[in-house]
mmCIF file of C-alpha atoms in Angstrom:
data_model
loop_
_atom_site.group_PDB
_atom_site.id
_atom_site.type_symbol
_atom_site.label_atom_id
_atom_site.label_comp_id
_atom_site.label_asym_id
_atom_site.label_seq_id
_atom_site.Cartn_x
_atom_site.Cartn_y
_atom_site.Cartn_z
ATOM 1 C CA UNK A 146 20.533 10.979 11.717
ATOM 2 C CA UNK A 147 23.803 9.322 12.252
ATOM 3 C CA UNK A 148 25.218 6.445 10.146
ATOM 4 C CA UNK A 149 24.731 4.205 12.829
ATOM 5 C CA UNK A 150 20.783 5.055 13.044
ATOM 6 C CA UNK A 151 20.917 4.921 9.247
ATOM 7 C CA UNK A 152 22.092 1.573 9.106
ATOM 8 C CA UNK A 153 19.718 0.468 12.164
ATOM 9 C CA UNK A 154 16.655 1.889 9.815
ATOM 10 C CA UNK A 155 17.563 -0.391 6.879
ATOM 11 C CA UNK A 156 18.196 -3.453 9.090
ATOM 12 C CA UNK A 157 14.406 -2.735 11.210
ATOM 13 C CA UNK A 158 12.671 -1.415 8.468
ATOM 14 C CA UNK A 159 13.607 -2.786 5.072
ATOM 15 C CA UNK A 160 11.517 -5.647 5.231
ATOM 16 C CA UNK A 161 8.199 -4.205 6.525
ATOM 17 C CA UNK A 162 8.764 -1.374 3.930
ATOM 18 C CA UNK A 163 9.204 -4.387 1.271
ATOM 19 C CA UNK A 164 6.480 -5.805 2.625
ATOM 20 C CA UNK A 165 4.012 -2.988 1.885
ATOM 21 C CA UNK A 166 5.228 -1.888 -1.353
ATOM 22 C CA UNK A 167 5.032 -5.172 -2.759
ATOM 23 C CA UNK A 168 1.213 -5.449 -1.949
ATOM 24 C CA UNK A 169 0.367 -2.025 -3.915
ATOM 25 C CA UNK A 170 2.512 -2.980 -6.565
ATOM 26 C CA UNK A 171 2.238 -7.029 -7.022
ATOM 27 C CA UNK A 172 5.642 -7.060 -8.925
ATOM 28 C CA UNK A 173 9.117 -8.208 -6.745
ATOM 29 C CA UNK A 174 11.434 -6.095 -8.843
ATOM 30 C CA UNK A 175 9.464 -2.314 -8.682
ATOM 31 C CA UNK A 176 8.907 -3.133 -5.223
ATOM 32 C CA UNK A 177 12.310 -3.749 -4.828
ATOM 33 C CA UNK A 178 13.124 -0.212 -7.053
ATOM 34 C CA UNK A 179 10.532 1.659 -4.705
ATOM 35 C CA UNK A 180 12.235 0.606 -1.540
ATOM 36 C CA UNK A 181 15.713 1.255 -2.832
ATOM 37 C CA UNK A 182 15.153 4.993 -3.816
ATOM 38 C CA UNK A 183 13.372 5.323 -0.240
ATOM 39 C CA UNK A 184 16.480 4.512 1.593
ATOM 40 C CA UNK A 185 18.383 6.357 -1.017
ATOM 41 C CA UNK A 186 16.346 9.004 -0.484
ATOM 42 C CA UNK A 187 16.463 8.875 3.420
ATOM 43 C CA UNK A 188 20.075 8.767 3.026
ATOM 44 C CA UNK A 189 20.293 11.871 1.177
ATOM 45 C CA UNK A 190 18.037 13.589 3.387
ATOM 46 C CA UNK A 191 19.096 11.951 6.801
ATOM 47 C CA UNK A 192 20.728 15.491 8.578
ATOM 48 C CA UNK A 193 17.271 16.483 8.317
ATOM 49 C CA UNK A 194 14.933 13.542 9.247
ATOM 50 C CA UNK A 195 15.162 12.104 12.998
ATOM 51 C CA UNK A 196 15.973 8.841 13.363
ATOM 52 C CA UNK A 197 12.341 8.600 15.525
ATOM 53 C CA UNK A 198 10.261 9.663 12.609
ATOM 54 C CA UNK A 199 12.547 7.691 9.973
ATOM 55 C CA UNK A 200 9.707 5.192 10.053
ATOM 56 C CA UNK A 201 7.319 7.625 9.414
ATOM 57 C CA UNK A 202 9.340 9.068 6.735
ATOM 58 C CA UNK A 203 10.023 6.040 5.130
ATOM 59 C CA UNK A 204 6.188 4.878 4.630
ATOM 60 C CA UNK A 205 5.032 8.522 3.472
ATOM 61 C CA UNK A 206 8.390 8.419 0.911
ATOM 62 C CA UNK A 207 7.565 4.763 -0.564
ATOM 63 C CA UNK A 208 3.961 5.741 -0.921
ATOM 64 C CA UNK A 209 4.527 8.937 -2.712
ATOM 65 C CA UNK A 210 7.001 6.755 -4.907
ATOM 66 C CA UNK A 211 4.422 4.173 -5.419
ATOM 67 C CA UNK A 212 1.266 6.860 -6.809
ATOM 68 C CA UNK A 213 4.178 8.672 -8.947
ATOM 69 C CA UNK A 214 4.785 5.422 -10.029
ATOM 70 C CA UNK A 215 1.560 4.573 -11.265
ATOM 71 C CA UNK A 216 0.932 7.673 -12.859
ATOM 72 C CA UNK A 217 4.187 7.413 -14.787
ATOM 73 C CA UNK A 218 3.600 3.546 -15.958
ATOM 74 C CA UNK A 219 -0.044 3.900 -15.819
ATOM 75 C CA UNK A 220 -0.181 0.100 -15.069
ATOM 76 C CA UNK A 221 -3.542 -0.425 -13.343
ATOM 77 C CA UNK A 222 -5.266 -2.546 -15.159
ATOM 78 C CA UNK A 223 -9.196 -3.671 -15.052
ATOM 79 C CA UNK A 224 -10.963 -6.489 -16.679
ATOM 80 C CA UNK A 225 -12.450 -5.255 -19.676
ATOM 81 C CA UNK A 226 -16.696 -4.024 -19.438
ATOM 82 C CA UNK A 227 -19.335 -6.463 -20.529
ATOM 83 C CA UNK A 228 -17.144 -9.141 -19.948
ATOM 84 C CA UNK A 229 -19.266 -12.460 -18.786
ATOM 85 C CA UNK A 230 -18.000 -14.746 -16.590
ATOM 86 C CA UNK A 231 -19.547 -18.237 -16.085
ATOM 87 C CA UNK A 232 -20.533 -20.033 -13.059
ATOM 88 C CA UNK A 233 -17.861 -22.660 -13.430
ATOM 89 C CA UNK A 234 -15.312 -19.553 -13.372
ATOM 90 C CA UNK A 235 -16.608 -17.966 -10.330
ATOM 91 C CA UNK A 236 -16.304 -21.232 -8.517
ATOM 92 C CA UNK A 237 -12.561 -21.114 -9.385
ATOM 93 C CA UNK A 238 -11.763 -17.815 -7.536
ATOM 94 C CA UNK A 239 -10.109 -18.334 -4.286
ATOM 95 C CA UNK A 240 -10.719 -15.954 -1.697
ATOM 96 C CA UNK A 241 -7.703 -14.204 -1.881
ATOM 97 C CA UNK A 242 -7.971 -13.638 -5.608
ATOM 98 C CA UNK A 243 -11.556 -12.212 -5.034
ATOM 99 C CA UNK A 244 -9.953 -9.693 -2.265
ATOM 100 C CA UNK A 245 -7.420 -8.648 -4.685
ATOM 101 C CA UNK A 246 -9.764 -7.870 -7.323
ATOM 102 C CA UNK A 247 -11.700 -5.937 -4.931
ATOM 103 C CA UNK A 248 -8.906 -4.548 -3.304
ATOM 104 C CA UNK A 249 -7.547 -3.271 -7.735
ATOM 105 C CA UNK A 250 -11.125 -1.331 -7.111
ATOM 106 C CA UNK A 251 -9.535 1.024 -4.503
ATOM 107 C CA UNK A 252 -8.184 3.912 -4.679
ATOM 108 C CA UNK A 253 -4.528 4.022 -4.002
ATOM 109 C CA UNK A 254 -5.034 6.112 -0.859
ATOM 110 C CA UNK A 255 -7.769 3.707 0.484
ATOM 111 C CA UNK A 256 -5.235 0.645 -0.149
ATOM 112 C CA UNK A 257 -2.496 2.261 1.297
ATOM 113 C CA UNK A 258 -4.455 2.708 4.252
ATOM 114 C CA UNK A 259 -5.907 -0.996 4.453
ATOM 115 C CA UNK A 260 -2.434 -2.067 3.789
ATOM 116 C CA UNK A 261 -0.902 -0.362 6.790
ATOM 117 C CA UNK A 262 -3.758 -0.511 9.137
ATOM 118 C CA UNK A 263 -4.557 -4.284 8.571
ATOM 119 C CA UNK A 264 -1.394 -5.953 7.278
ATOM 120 C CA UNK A 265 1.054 -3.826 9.104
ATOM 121 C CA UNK A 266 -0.666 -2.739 11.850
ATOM 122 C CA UNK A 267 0.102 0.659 12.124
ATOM 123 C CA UNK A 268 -2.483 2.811 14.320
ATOM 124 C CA UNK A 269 -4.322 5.748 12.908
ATOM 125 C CA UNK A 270 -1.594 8.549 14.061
ATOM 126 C CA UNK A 271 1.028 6.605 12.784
ATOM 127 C CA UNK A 272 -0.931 6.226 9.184
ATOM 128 C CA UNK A 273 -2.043 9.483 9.708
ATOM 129 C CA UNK A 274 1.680 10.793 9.803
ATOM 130 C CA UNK A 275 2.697 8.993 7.218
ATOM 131 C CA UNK A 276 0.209 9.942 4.732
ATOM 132 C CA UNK A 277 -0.198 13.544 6.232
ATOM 133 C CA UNK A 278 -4.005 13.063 7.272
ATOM 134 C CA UNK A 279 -5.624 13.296 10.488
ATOM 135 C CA UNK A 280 -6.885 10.642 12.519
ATOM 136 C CA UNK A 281 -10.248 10.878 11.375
ATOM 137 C CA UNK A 282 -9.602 11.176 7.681
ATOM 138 C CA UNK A 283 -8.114 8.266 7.964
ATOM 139 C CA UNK A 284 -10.584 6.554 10.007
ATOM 140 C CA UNK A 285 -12.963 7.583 7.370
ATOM 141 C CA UNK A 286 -11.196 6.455 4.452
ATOM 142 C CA UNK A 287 -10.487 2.781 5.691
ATOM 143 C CA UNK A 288 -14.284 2.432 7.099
ATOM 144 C CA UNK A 289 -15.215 3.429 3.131
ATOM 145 C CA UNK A 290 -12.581 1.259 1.610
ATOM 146 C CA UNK A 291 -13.455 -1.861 4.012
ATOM 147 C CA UNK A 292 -17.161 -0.847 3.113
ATOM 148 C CA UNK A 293 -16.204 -1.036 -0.724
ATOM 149 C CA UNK A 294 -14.529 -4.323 -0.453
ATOM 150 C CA UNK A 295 -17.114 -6.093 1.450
ATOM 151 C CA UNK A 296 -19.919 -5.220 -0.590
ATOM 152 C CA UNK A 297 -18.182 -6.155 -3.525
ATOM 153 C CA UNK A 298 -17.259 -9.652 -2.286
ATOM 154 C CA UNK A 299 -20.761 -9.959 -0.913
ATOM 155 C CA UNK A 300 -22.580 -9.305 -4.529
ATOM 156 C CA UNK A 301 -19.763 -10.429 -6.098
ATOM 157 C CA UNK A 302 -19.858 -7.376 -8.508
ATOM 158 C CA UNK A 303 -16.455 -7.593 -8.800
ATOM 159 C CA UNK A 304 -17.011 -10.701 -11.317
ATOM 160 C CA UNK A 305 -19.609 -8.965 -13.426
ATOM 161 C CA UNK A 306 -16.834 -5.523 -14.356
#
């Protein structure tokens, strides 16, 4: 990869890749650290990576970041068992809040998936590639995840934790 096809990476990619690892991490700033070491990272490795599959190489980098990252910071957090939550609450959740819950119930291979699939709308070889599955694996994964999230929005069991 040249400097020119580096620089035409950052420019066409920076913000989808933003855009991705800010919805598995919910926090500007690591987002903003994840994507960094990506492109530092492409940079360093950019006589070997083709400026084709930088894309590719990009998501799979930033997502590898992103589970080392929660295994270092161990940051997931869940709502503590038993804990009750009124009617009156449960009127107060927004849609979006209740997807986020359910989407904090995933695993971070599953969200990755739903992420790219649904919000960036990446086909199943490209996700596949990126996260070194096959087509169906990942085919099976989001149907399981999308499963997960609508049964939990359509109980609600994602209140009761």
């Amino acid at each position: 990869m040249t400097k020119e096809e580096y620089n035409r990476a950052v420019n066409d990619l920076s913000h989808r890749l933003f855009g991705f690892v800010f919805k598995l991490t919910k926090d500007e700033e690591d987002a903003n650290d994840l994507v960094q070491d990506a492109f530092m990272k492409l940079w360093s490795n950019r006589k070997k990576v083709e400026f084709k599959k930088a894309k590719s190489w990009l998501f799979t980098t930033a997502h590898n970041a992103f589970i080392n990252f929660i295994k270092k910071s161990n940051r997931q957090t869940r709502m503590e068992e038993g804990t009750e939550i009124s009617f009156e609450d449960k009127n107060r959740f927004e849609l979006k809040e209740i997807i986020d819950m359910a989407m904090e119930k995933l695993s971070d291979l599953q969200k990755s998936i739903i992420l790219l699939r649904d919000l960036e709308g990446y086909n199943y070889k490209e996700i596949g590639e990126m996260l070194n599955l096959s087509e169906s694996q990942v085919k099976v994964y989001l149907f399981r995840a999308r499963k997960k999230i609508k049964d939990q929005i359509k109980d609600l069991s994602i209140l009761k934790v």
